[in-house]
Amino acid sequence: MANPKEYPEEIWGIEDPRITYVPELEQYAVAYTSFSRGGPGVSLALTKDFKSFERYGVIMSPEDKDAALLPRRINGRWALIHRPMTALGAHMWISYSPDLRHWGSHKIILEARRGGWWDANKIGLCSPPIETAKGWLMIYHGVRQTASGSIYRLGLALFDLEHPDVCLQRGDSWMFGPEATYELSGDVEGVVFPCGQTIGADGDTIHLYYGAADTSVALATGSIRSLLSWLDSNSSKGDATRL
Amino acid sequence: MANPKEYPEEIWGIEDPRITYVPELEQYAVAYTSFSRGGPGVSLALTKDFKSFERYGVIMSPEDKDAALLPRRINGRWALIHRPMTALGAHMWISYSPDLRHWGSHKIILEARRGGWWDANKIGLCSPPIETAKGWLMIYHGVRQTASGSIYRLGLALFDLEHPDVCLQRGDSWMFGPEATYELSGDVEGVVFPCGQTIGADGDTIHLYYGAADTSVALATGSIRSLLSWLDSNSSKGDATRL
């Protein structure tokens, strides 16, 4: 843990890093939740080797979480997905930066739905967005409050490659949720929560690493092609979610 | 009101502008609360004449309010005071920008106190910081929750001129609070809430314009010299609030 005098934003620790390899910089960008006295915000650190890190400080002031950097510039600027949390709800936003240190042009890109949806009230990005020929594929979590607690499940949304603030498709239903015993019971019941993935050499196989019930780390494998075709047959028009 | 399709961050309106004249740009910078579907954030607009405005968009994503720009660069970067609101409390932060559009290096500069203080749990900048020979003088509001509602009162803090994240002095007690009938009763009882001031030609007289009980606009006059000497005799060491 960092020296809390030097990095007061980390005084209560750090959580949920999302790692993006950035070819232009030949470095990994780690977007993580830094827990300050003012609540959880988003901080960014760069590393070549995961031994030494260059800290860029707080890039989104609290309350904000669930951030990941896109691996390349969009129209000359870096883009970050993140999830500010307010009394009005927790939606997914995008922000842009010329230098990774200063961020602006904040925009909502995907709203938590309302009412009885599996992703009502609170959503957030999971693992970093995946660049596909059809668009940025984003795996996100949705939280449903029930009488006995909350249930965290995963859904999919697809965003335009050159306009990542434009949602092209959004799955109506969730596509992965807690079912196994180790997902249903543990420190926090009914949670699957991925922060990272690897893609196989075939460019299609996805290995999704996720926290299960805040107790274990588990691995699910799948196919990006299958996720995209699942979206084709399970999505409403994205236009409705463009703001 | 702006077109909500073009400026979705203003869909529920705008509030509480703080206006700073920026000599370098020969323009006024208006930092205002823009109420988006995701809650209230901070947006910035520049104007020469208060007839046409150039919008810089959302510069602090929700939930954030009570922002004002310092009138000049600090070590080459612009500085903004603002107040993110989280479940953990509402403290004052500073952020820096090379271009007024992208912001980073977010830091807490003044915390809401705890317990029975007049400024426990929730504080925020009022009118824009005033540059004095001794430092940046900031008038801030503190909120005390009582059984019958909340009471908004004003306090003072002084920050280092070239390091505005360093608090030099903070008043122990509040220095201005609701007393007159029009401050004690109205749409929201017990509120004094200034967003702007003018300084007289003598460089000392302050005209503080404030909302009274969310019903009227009222004017209080005072002396900057007197405010600074009040701070001298009513402040704890600022070091305690440096993070």
GROMACS .gro file of C-alpha atoms in nm:
model
  486
    1MET     CA    1   0.000   0.000   0.000
    2ALA     CA    2   0.118   0.349  -0.083
    3ASN     CA    3   0.222   0.601   0.177
    4PRO     CA    4  -0.110   0.765   0.280
    5LYS     CA    5   0.063   1.100   0.331
    6GLU     CA    6   0.192   1.097  -0.025
    7TYR     CA    7  -0.125   0.942  -0.170
    8PRO     CA    8  -0.412   1.047   0.059
    9GLU     CA    9  -0.658   0.927  -0.205
   10GLU     CA   10  -0.558   0.570  -0.110
   11ILE     CA   11  -0.595   0.611   0.264
   12TRP     CA   12  -0.863   0.339   0.285
   13GLY     CA   13  -0.704   0.121   0.018
   14ILE     CA   14  -0.745   0.040  -0.349
   15GLU     CA   15  -0.989  -0.192  -0.527
   16ASP     CA   16  -1.100  -0.347  -0.855
   17PRO     CA   17  -0.821  -0.258  -1.101
   18ARG     CA   18  -0.898  -0.276  -1.472
   19ILE     CA   19  -0.588  -0.322  -1.683
   20THR     CA   20  -0.558  -0.207  -2.045
   21TYR     CA   21  -0.251  -0.261  -2.260
   22VAL     CA   22  -0.180   0.059  -2.454
   23PRO     CA   23   0.028  -0.014  -2.767
   24GLU     CA   24   0.107   0.355  -2.828
   25LEU     CA   25   0.271   0.383  -2.486
   26GLU     CA   26   0.402   0.027  -2.469
   27GLN     CA   27   0.263   0.027  -2.116
   28TYR     CA   28  -0.027  -0.107  -1.916
   29ALA     CA   29  -0.278   0.146  -1.782
   30VAL     CA   30  -0.435   0.042  -1.452
   31ALA     CA   31  -0.759   0.224  -1.367
   32TYR     CA   32  -0.846   0.151  -1.005
   33THR     CA   33  -1.075   0.258  -0.726
   34SER     CA   34  -0.884   0.464  -0.470
   35PHE     CA   35  -1.063   0.503  -0.141
   36SER     CA   36  -1.012   0.854  -0.003
   37ARG     CA   37  -1.160   1.028   0.300
   38GLY     CA   38  -1.415   1.171   0.058
   39GLY     CA   39  -1.516   0.826  -0.067
   40PRO     CA   40  -1.408   0.606  -0.358
   41GLY     CA   41  -1.273   0.778  -0.671
   42VAL     CA   42  -1.089   0.661  -0.981
   43SER     CA   43  -0.710   0.677  -1.001
   44LEU     CA   44  -0.478   0.580  -1.283
   45ALA     CA   45  -0.130   0.426  -1.279
   46LEU     CA   46   0.095   0.321  -1.566
   47THR     CA   47   0.340   0.035  -1.562
   48LYS     CA   48   0.562  -0.161  -1.796
   49ASP     CA   49   0.637  -0.452  -1.565
   50PHE     CA   50   0.387  -0.452  -1.273
   51LYS     CA   51   0.682  -0.391  -1.041
   52SER     CA   52   0.708  -0.013  -1.063
   53PHE     CA   53   0.409   0.210  -1.128
   54GLU     CA   54   0.379   0.573  -1.225
   55ARG     CA   55   0.080   0.720  -1.043
   56TYR     CA   56  -0.128   0.978  -1.231
   57GLY     CA   57  -0.334   1.057  -0.918
   58VAL     CA   58  -0.709   1.087  -0.889
   59ILE     CA   59  -0.860   1.125  -1.236
   60MET     CA   60  -1.227   1.112  -1.127
   61SER     CA   61  -1.319   1.257  -0.790
   62PRO     CA   62  -1.557   1.058  -0.566
   63GLU     CA   63  -1.791   0.892  -0.581
   64ASP     CA   64  -1.673   0.706  -0.889
   65LYS     CA   65  -1.570   0.346  -0.967
   66ASP     CA   66  -1.563   0.076  -1.235
   67ALA     CA   67  -1.333   0.255  -1.478
   68ALA     CA   68  -1.127   0.126  -1.768
   69LEU     CA   69  -0.925   0.297  -2.039
   70LEU     CA   70  -0.980   0.224  -2.407
   71PRO     CA   71  -0.653   0.099  -2.557
   72ARG     CA   72  -0.620   0.370  -2.820
   73ARG     CA   73  -0.708   0.734  -2.880
   74ILE     CA   74  -1.046   0.824  -3.029
   75ASN     CA   75  -1.022   1.131  -3.250
   76GLY     CA   76  -0.694   1.220  -3.085
   77ARG     CA   77  -0.808   1.184  -2.725
   78TRP     CA   78  -0.792   0.899  -2.476
   79ALA     CA   79  -1.128   0.767  -2.357
   80LEU     CA   80  -1.224   0.629  -2.019
   81ILE     CA   81  -1.541   0.449  -1.917
   82HIS     CA   82  -1.642   0.505  -1.555
   83ARG     CA   83  -1.938   0.496  -1.318
   84PRO     CA   84  -2.014   0.798  -1.099
   85MET     CA   85  -2.255   0.715  -0.820
   86THR     CA   86  -2.518   0.964  -0.709
   87ALA     CA   87  -2.842   0.973  -0.520
   88LEU     CA   88  -3.014   0.969  -0.862
   89GLY     CA   89  -2.856   0.645  -0.975
   90ALA     CA   90  -2.540   0.486  -1.105
   91HIS     CA   91  -2.497   0.507  -1.482
   92MET     CA   92  -2.199   0.449  -1.712
   93TRP     CA   93  -2.018   0.759  -1.841
   94ILE     CA   94  -1.737   0.827  -2.085
   95SER     CA   95  -1.472   1.098  -2.052
   96TYR     CA   96  -1.189   1.212  -2.276
   97SER     CA   97  -0.832   1.328  -2.218
   98PRO     CA   98  -0.545   1.465  -2.424
   99ASP     CA   99  -0.279   1.335  -2.183
  100LEU     CA  100  -0.435   1.071  -1.947
  101ARG     CA  101  -0.399   1.319  -1.658
  102HIS     CA  102  -0.677   1.569  -1.729
  103TRP     CA  103  -1.028   1.457  -1.822
  104GLY     CA  104  -1.337   1.628  -1.958
  105SER     CA  105  -1.636   1.610  -2.196
  106HIS     CA  106  -1.809   1.378  -1.950
  107LYS     CA  107  -2.117   1.207  -2.098
  108ILE     CA  108  -2.360   0.935  -1.997
  109ILE     CA  109  -2.334   0.640  -2.236
  110LEU     CA  110  -2.553   0.379  -2.069
  111GLU     CA  111  -2.819   0.428  -1.806
  112ALA     CA  112  -2.929   0.191  -1.537
  113ARG     CA  113  -3.285   0.097  -1.624
  114ARG     CA  114  -3.575   0.149  -1.388
  115GLY     CA  115  -3.842  -0.062  -1.236
  116GLY     CA  116  -3.809  -0.439  -1.233
  117TRP     CA  117  -3.513  -0.480  -1.470
  118TRP     CA  118  -3.216  -0.697  -1.374
  119ASP     CA  119  -3.000  -0.384  -1.428
  120ALA     CA  120  -3.224  -0.129  -1.258
  121ASN     CA  121  -3.075   0.159  -1.057
  122LYS     CA  122  -2.711   0.054  -1.064
  123ILE     CA  123  -2.480  -0.061  -1.342
  124GLY     CA  124  -2.105  -0.045  -1.404
  125LEU     CA  125  -1.838  -0.163  -1.644
  126CYS     CA  126  -1.675  -0.497  -1.561
  127SER     CA  127  -1.363  -0.599  -1.751
  128PRO     CA  128  -1.213  -0.349  -2.003
  129PRO     CA  129  -1.404  -0.297  -2.330
  130ILE     CA  130  -1.315  -0.543  -2.608
  131GLU     CA  131  -1.251  -0.402  -2.955
  132THR     CA  132  -1.434  -0.609  -3.220
  133ALA     CA  133  -1.507  -0.544  -3.587
  134LYS     CA  134  -1.866  -0.457  -3.488
  135GLY     CA  135  -1.781  -0.216  -3.209
  136TRP     CA  136  -1.660  -0.194  -2.850
  137LEU     CA  137  -1.810  -0.488  -2.663
  138MET     CA  138  -1.870  -0.400  -2.301
  139ILE     CA  139  -1.948  -0.649  -2.030
  140TYR     CA  140  -2.125  -0.467  -1.751
  141HIS     CA  141  -2.281  -0.560  -1.421
  142GLY     CA  142  -2.634  -0.482  -1.320
  143VAL     CA  143  -2.762  -0.490  -0.968
  144ARG     CA  144  -3.111  -0.597  -0.873
  145GLN     CA  145  -3.223  -0.524  -0.520
  146THR     CA  146  -3.432  -0.797  -0.364
  147ALA     CA  147  -3.584  -0.841  -0.022
  148SER     CA  148  -3.294  -1.064   0.083
  149GLY     CA  149  -3.011  -0.854  -0.063
  150SER     CA  150  -2.880  -0.765  -0.405
  151ILE     CA  151  -2.792  -0.983  -0.701
  152TYR     CA  152  -2.506  -0.892  -0.938
  153ARG     CA  153  -2.540  -1.022  -1.295
  154LEU     CA  154  -2.365  -0.949  -1.623
  155GLY     CA  155  -2.502  -0.799  -1.942
  156LEU     CA  156  -2.363  -0.688  -2.276
  157ALA     CA  157  -2.368  -0.364  -2.473
  158LEU     CA  158  -2.198  -0.268  -2.798
  159PHE     CA  159  -2.068   0.082  -2.877
  160ASP     CA  160  -1.956   0.247  -3.200
  161LEU     CA  161  -1.583   0.205  -3.263
  162GLU     CA  162  -1.512   0.568  -3.347
  163HIS     CA  163  -1.792   0.715  -3.132
  164PRO     CA  164  -1.779   0.510  -2.814
  165ASP     CA  165  -2.047   0.731  -2.659
  166VAL     CA  166  -2.299   0.583  -2.906
  167CYS     CA  167  -2.464   0.261  -2.792
  168LEU     CA  168  -2.542   0.036  -3.090
  169GLN     CA  169  -2.693  -0.259  -2.907
  170ARG     CA  170  -2.784  -0.345  -2.550
  171GLY     CA  171  -2.890  -0.686  -2.429
  172ASP     CA  172  -3.237  -0.699  -2.282
  173SER     CA  173  -3.165  -0.982  -2.044
  174TRP     CA  174  -2.855  -1.063  -1.845
  175MET     CA  175  -2.625  -1.327  -1.991
  176PHE     CA  176  -2.429  -1.450  -1.688
  177GLY     CA  177  -2.538  -1.464  -1.325
  178PRO     CA  178  -2.467  -1.643  -1.000
  179GLU     CA  179  -2.574  -2.009  -1.016
  180ALA     CA  180  -2.296  -2.220  -0.867
  181THR     CA  181  -2.277  -2.268  -0.492
  182TYR     CA  182  -1.958  -2.059  -0.469
  183GLU     CA  183  -2.139  -1.774  -0.647
  184LEU     CA  184  -2.455  -1.799  -0.443
  185SER     CA  185  -2.301  -1.809  -0.098
  186GLY     CA  186  -1.999  -1.645   0.058
  187ASP     CA  187  -1.906  -1.309   0.208
  188VAL     CA  188  -2.151  -1.131  -0.021
  189GLU     CA  189  -2.412  -1.368  -0.163
  190GLY     CA  190  -2.522  -1.369  -0.525
  191VAL     CA  191  -2.234  -1.182  -0.686
  192VAL     CA  192  -2.034  -1.242  -1.005
  193PHE     CA  193  -1.796  -0.950  -1.066
  194PRO     CA  194  -1.524  -0.966  -1.333
  195CYS     CA  195  -1.246  -0.706  -1.353
  196GLY     CA  196  -1.032  -0.872  -1.619
  197GLN     CA  197  -1.013  -1.107  -1.912
  198THR     CA  198  -0.766  -1.253  -2.155
  199ILE     CA  199  -0.838  -1.327  -2.519
  200GLY     CA  200  -0.698  -1.647  -2.672
  201ALA     CA  201  -0.458  -1.661  -2.966
  202ASP     CA  202  -0.756  -1.735  -3.192
  203GLY     CA  203  -0.887  -1.383  -3.120
  204ASP     CA  204  -1.219  -1.532  -3.014
  205THR     CA  205  -1.186  -1.730  -2.692
  206ILE     CA  206  -1.245  -1.515  -2.386
  207HIS     CA  207  -1.127  -1.608  -2.038
  208LEU     CA  208  -1.323  -1.402  -1.792
  209TYR     CA  209  -1.188  -1.389  -1.436
  210TYR     CA  210  -1.447  -1.288  -1.179
  211GLY     CA  211  -1.501  -1.252  -0.810
  212ALA     CA  212  -1.762  -1.501  -0.687
  213ALA     CA  213  -1.965  -1.399  -0.381
  214ASP     CA  214  -1.673  -1.173  -0.280
  215THR     CA  215  -1.500  -1.490  -0.161
  216SER     CA  216  -1.338  -1.678  -0.452
  217VAL     CA  217  -1.195  -1.592  -0.791
  218ALA     CA  218  -1.350  -1.800  -1.068
  219LEU     CA  219  -1.296  -1.839  -1.442
  220ALA     CA  220  -1.555  -1.857  -1.718
  221THR     CA  221  -1.468  -1.914  -2.081
  222GLY     CA  222  -1.667  -1.818  -2.386
  223SER     CA  223  -1.651  -1.697  -2.743
  224ILE     CA  224  -1.660  -1.333  -2.846
  225ARG     CA  225  -1.838  -1.431  -3.170
  226SER     CA  226  -2.107  -1.604  -2.964
  227LEU     CA  227  -2.145  -1.304  -2.734
  228LEU     CA  228  -2.194  -1.078  -3.038
  229SER     CA  229  -2.452  -1.307  -3.197
  230TRP     CA  230  -2.628  -1.341  -2.862
  231LEU     CA  231  -2.649  -0.960  -2.860
  232ASP     CA  232  -2.794  -0.965  -3.213
  233SER     CA  233  -3.084  -1.180  -3.100
  234ASN     CA  234  -3.133  -1.037  -2.751
  235SER     CA  235  -3.105  -0.662  -2.790
  236SER     CA  236  -3.336  -0.367  -2.823
  237LYS     CA  237  -3.231  -0.086  -3.052
  238GLY     CA  238  -2.943   0.100  -2.890
  239ASP     CA  239  -3.083   0.436  -2.997
  240ALA     CA  240  -3.307   0.444  -2.697
  241THR     CA  241  -3.007   0.457  -2.471
  242ARG     CA  242  -2.826   0.730  -2.662
  243LEU     CA  243  -2.852   1.059  -2.476
  244MET     CA  244  -3.251   2.697  -2.130
  245ALA     CA  245  -3.030   2.505  -2.371
  246ASN     CA  246  -3.159   2.240  -2.606
  247PRO     CA  247  -3.162   1.921  -2.393
  248LYS     CA  248  -3.067   1.709  -2.694
  249GLU     CA  249  -2.757   1.917  -2.754
  250TYR     CA  250  -2.679   1.960  -2.384
  251PRO     CA  251  -2.824   1.656  -2.206
  252GLU     CA  252  -2.629   1.751  -1.893
  253GLU     CA  253  -2.875   2.040  -1.849
  254ILE     CA  254  -3.192   1.837  -1.891
  255TRP     CA  255  -3.317   1.928  -1.542
  256GLY     CA  256  -3.182   2.281  -1.551
  257ILE     CA  257  -2.885   2.479  -1.423
  258GLU     CA  258  -2.816   2.632  -1.082
  259ASP     CA  259  -2.585   2.840  -0.867
  260PRO     CA  260  -2.339   2.995  -1.116
  261ARG     CA  261  -2.010   3.128  -0.983
  262ILE     CA  262  -1.855   3.390  -1.206
  263THR     CA  263  -1.483   3.461  -1.226
  264TYR     CA  264  -1.329   3.728  -1.445
  265VAL     CA  265  -1.016   3.586  -1.611
  266PRO     CA  266  -0.779   3.864  -1.720
  267GLU     CA  267  -0.563   3.631  -1.935
  268LEU     CA  268  -0.867   3.540  -2.146
  269GLU     CA  269  -1.047   3.874  -2.117
  270GLN     CA  270  -1.357   3.666  -2.048
  271TYR     CA  271  -1.580   3.561  -1.763
  272ALA     CA  272  -1.576   3.194  -1.665
  273VAL     CA  273  -1.910   3.071  -1.532
  274ALA     CA  274  -1.892   2.749  -1.331
  275TYR     CA  275  -2.243   2.619  -1.278
  276THR     CA  276  -2.436   2.318  -1.161
  277SER     CA  277  -2.584   2.131  -1.457
  278PHE     CA  278  -2.854   1.884  -1.364
  279SER     CA  279  -2.825   1.570  -1.577
  280ARG     CA  280  -3.014   1.241  -1.563
  281GLY     CA  281  -2.720   1.116  -1.358
  282GLY     CA  282  -2.755   1.396  -1.104
  283PRO     CA  283  -2.597   1.741  -1.064
  284GLY     CA  284  -2.248   1.792  -1.210
  285VAL     CA  285  -2.030   2.095  -1.276
  286SER     CA  286  -2.022   2.258  -1.620
  287LEU     CA  287  -1.824   2.554  -1.744
  288ALA     CA  288  -1.910   2.827  -1.992
  289LEU     CA  289  -1.712   3.131  -2.105
  290THR     CA  290  -1.852   3.465  -2.206
  291LYS     CA  291  -1.738   3.816  -2.289
  292ASP     CA  292  -2.078   3.984  -2.270
  293PHE     CA  293  -2.330   3.754  -2.091
  294LYS     CA  294  -2.524   3.737  -2.417
  295SER     CA  295  -2.339   3.457  -2.593
  296PHE     CA  296  -2.168   3.175  -2.409
  297GLU     CA  297  -1.920   2.913  -2.518
  298ARG     CA  298  -2.003   2.589  -2.338
  299TYR     CA  299  -1.712   2.369  -2.232
  300GLY     CA  300  -1.947   2.087  -2.128
  301VAL     CA  301  -1.942   1.885  -1.808
  302ILE     CA  302  -1.607   1.931  -1.635
  303MET     CA  303  -1.694   1.736  -1.317
  304SER     CA  304  -1.928   1.439  -1.345
  305PRO     CA  305  -2.205   1.401  -1.086
  306GLU     CA  306  -2.254   1.435  -0.804
  307ASP     CA  307  -2.065   1.763  -0.785
  308LYS     CA  308  -2.157   2.129  -0.715
  309ASP     CA  309  -2.035   2.457  -0.568
  310ALA     CA  310  -1.750   2.516  -0.811
  311ALA     CA  311  -1.556   2.831  -0.897
  312LEU     CA  312  -1.249   2.895  -1.107
  313LEU     CA  313  -0.948   3.081  -0.970
  314PRO     CA  314  -0.884   3.388  -1.188
  315ARG     CA  315  -0.529   3.295  -1.289
  316ARG     CA  316  -0.312   2.990  -1.351
  317ILE     CA  317  -0.123   2.833  -1.064
  318ASN     CA  318   0.210   2.690  -1.180
  319GLY     CA  319   0.084   2.694  -1.535
  320ARG     CA  320  -0.250   2.525  -1.475
  321TRP     CA  321  -0.598   2.656  -1.409
  322ALA     CA  322  -0.746   2.564  -1.071
  323LEU     CA  323  -1.107   2.491  -0.980
  324ILE     CA  324  -1.261   2.453  -0.637
  325HIS     CA  325  -1.557   2.214  -0.626
  326ARG     CA  326  -1.758   1.992  -0.395
  327PRO     CA  327  -1.819   1.628  -0.485
  328MET     CA  328  -2.094   1.472  -0.277
  329THR     CA  329  -2.072   1.114  -0.162
  330ALA     CA  330  -2.223   0.884   0.096
  331LEU     CA  331  -1.909   0.953   0.304
  332GLY     CA  332  -1.956   1.329   0.316
  333ALA     CA  333  -1.926   1.647   0.118
  334HIS     CA  334  -1.580   1.805   0.128
  335MET     CA  335  -1.413   2.078  -0.078
  336TRP     CA  336  -1.172   1.964  -0.350
  337ILE     CA  337  -0.935   2.134  -0.591
  338SER     CA  338  -0.858   2.022  -0.948
  339TYR     CA  339  -0.621   2.148  -1.214
  340SER     CA  340  -0.640   2.190  -1.590
  341PRO     CA  341  -0.408   2.292  -1.875
  342ASP     CA  342  -0.695   2.413  -2.096
  343LEU     CA  343  -1.013   2.458  -1.882
  344ARG     CA  344  -1.167   2.155  -2.062
  345HIS     CA  345  -0.980   1.864  -1.906
  346TRP     CA  346  -0.927   1.837  -1.531
  347GLY     CA  347  -0.717   1.620  -1.304
  348SER     CA  348  -0.496   1.601  -0.992
  349HIS     CA  349  -0.811   1.609  -0.778
  350LYS     CA  350  -0.739   1.670  -0.408
  351ILE     CA  351  -0.936   1.738  -0.093
  352ILE     CA  352  -0.852   2.083   0.044
  353LEU     CA  353  -1.106   2.125   0.323
  354GLU     CA  354  -1.309   1.860   0.500
  355ALA     CA  355  -1.648   1.889   0.655
  356ARG     CA  356  -1.595   1.844   1.027
  357ARG     CA  357  -1.771   1.577   1.229
  358GLY     CA  358  -1.990   1.565   1.534
  359GLY     CA  359  -2.158   1.878   1.658
  360TRP     CA  360  -1.975   2.140   1.447
  361TRP     CA  361  -2.170   2.404   1.256
  362ASP     CA  362  -1.995   2.273   0.942
  363ALA     CA  363  -2.026   1.901   1.009
  364ASN     CA  364  -2.086   1.653   0.724
  365LYS     CA  365  -2.143   1.899   0.443
  366ILE     CA  366  -1.955   2.208   0.326
  367GLY     CA  367  -1.913   2.385  -0.006
  368LEU     CA  368  -1.761   2.695  -0.160
  369CYS     CA  369  -1.989   2.999  -0.180
  370SER     CA  370  -1.879   3.297  -0.388
  371PRO     CA  371  -1.550   3.269  -0.586
  372PRO     CA  372  -1.225   3.278  -0.385
  373ILE     CA  373  -1.087   3.627  -0.319
  374GLU     CA  374  -0.717   3.688  -0.381
  375THR     CA  375  -0.561   3.881  -0.091
  376ALA     CA  376  -0.201   3.949   0.006
  377LYS     CA  377  -0.234   3.680   0.276
  378GLY     CA  378  -0.383   3.410   0.055
  379TRP     CA  379  -0.701   3.298  -0.119
  380LEU     CA  380  -0.989   3.389   0.110
  381MET     CA  381  -1.273   3.142   0.070
  382ILE     CA  382  -1.623   3.194   0.202
  383TYR     CA  383  -1.783   2.855   0.241
  384HIS     CA  384  -2.113   2.727   0.369
  385GLY     CA  385  -2.153   2.466   0.637
  386VAL     CA  386  -2.467   2.271   0.701
  387ARG     CA  387  -2.582   2.163   1.043
  388GLN     CA  388  -2.862   1.909   1.059
  389THR     CA  389  -3.110   1.971   1.336
  390ALA     CA  390  -3.430   1.797   1.436
  391SER     CA  391  -3.634   2.060   1.254
  392GLY     CA  392  -3.427   2.074   0.934
  393SER     CA  393  -3.088   2.206   0.834
  394ILE     CA  394  -2.921   2.540   0.891
  395TYR     CA  395  -2.682   2.692   0.634
  396ARG     CA  396  -2.417   2.927   0.773
  397LEU     CA  397  -2.099   3.082   0.638
  398GLY     CA  398  -1.740   3.034   0.747
  399LEU     CA  399  -1.397   3.144   0.628
  400ALA     CA  400  -1.081   2.965   0.528
  401LEU     CA  401  -0.753   3.097   0.386
  402PHE     CA  402  -0.535   2.908   0.137
  403ASP     CA  403  -0.178   2.960   0.018
  404LEU     CA  404  -0.158   3.184  -0.288
  405GLU     CA  405   0.073   2.962  -0.491
  406HIS     CA  406  -0.040   2.632  -0.335
  407PRO     CA  407  -0.418   2.670  -0.309
  408ASP     CA  408  -0.447   2.310  -0.184
  409VAL     CA  409  -0.278   2.421   0.139
  410CYS     CA  410  -0.513   2.557   0.406
  411LEU     CA  411  -0.341   2.826   0.614
  412GLN     CA  412  -0.628   2.918   0.843
  413ARG     CA  413  -0.982   2.798   0.905
  414GLY     CA  414  -1.234   2.973   1.123
  415ASP     CA  415  -1.355   2.771   1.417
  416SER     CA  416  -1.697   2.930   1.433
  417TRP     CA  417  -1.927   3.047   1.158
  418MET     CA  418  -1.920   3.421   1.083
  419PHE     CA  419  -2.256   3.480   0.912
  420GLY     CA  420  -2.583   3.295   0.961
  421PRO     CA  421  -2.958   3.335   0.921
  422GLU     CA  422  -3.097   3.585   1.171
  423ALA     CA  423  -3.339   3.814   0.985
  424THR     CA  424  -3.698   3.705   0.930
  425TYR     CA  425  -3.641   3.668   0.556
  426GLU     CA  426  -3.347   3.435   0.625
  427LEU     CA  427  -3.526   3.232   0.889
  428SER     CA  428  -3.848   3.165   0.701
  429GLY     CA  429  -3.929   3.103   0.337
  430ASP     CA  430  -3.922   2.814   0.092
  431VAL     CA  431  -3.627   2.659   0.274
  432GLU     CA  432  -3.591   2.794   0.626
  433GLY     CA  433  -3.262   2.894   0.781
  434VAL     CA  434  -3.049   2.939   0.471
  435VAL     CA  435  -2.797   3.206   0.367
  436PHE     CA  436  -2.627   3.103   0.042
  437PRO     CA  437  -2.407   3.347  -0.156
  438CYS     CA  438  -2.287   3.270  -0.509
  439GLY     CA  439  -2.133   3.607  -0.592
  440GLN     CA  440  -1.972   3.923  -0.466
  441THR     CA  441  -1.831   4.247  -0.589
  442ILE     CA  442  -1.534   4.425  -0.437
  443GLY     CA  443  -1.545   4.804  -0.405
  444ALA     CA  444  -1.299   5.044  -0.569
  445ASP     CA  445  -1.114   5.066  -0.234
  446GLY     CA  446  -1.017   4.698  -0.275
  447ASP     CA  447  -1.161   4.627   0.068
  448THR     CA  448  -1.539   4.664   0.071
  449ILE     CA  449  -1.716   4.340  -0.014
  450HIS     CA  450  -2.074   4.324  -0.137
  451LEU     CA  451  -2.197   3.972  -0.082
  452TYR     CA  452  -2.515   3.872  -0.264
  453TYR     CA  453  -2.690   3.572  -0.114
  454GLY     CA  454  -3.003   3.369  -0.137
  455ALA     CA  455  -3.210   3.401   0.182
  456ALA     CA  456  -3.431   3.105   0.276
  457ASP     CA  457  -3.435   3.011  -0.097
  458THR     CA  458  -3.689   3.291  -0.140
  459SER     CA  459  -3.519   3.632  -0.164
  460VAL     CA  460  -3.185   3.768  -0.275
  461ALA     CA  461  -3.020   3.978  -0.005
  462LEU     CA  462  -2.705   4.187   0.020
  463ALA     CA  463  -2.452   4.201   0.303
  464THR     CA  464  -2.154   4.435   0.306
  465GLY     CA  465  -1.830   4.398   0.490
  466SER     CA  466  -1.455   4.456   0.482
  467ILE     CA  467  -1.202   4.203   0.354
  468ARG     CA  468  -0.948   4.336   0.605
  469SER     CA  469  -1.194   4.272   0.885
  470LEU     CA  470  -1.268   3.921   0.759
  471LEU     CA  471  -0.894   3.845   0.757
  472SER     CA  472  -0.841   3.980   1.107
  473TRP     CA  473  -1.149   3.790   1.227
  474LEU     CA  474  -0.979   3.476   1.088
  475ASP     CA  475  -0.659   3.562   1.275
  476SER     CA  476  -0.841   3.560   1.605
  477ASN     CA  477  -1.088   3.279   1.533
  478SER     CA  478  -0.890   3.009   1.361
  479SER     CA  479  -0.720   2.685   1.449
  480LYS     CA  480  -0.398   2.603   1.273
  481GLY     CA  481  -0.476   2.513   0.914
  482ASP     CA  482  -0.225   2.229   0.916
  483ALA     CA  483  -0.482   1.999   1.067
  484THR     CA  484  -0.694   2.028   0.756
  485ARG     CA  485  -0.411   1.972   0.511
  486LEU     CA  486  -0.434   1.621   0.365
   0.00000   0.00000   0.00000
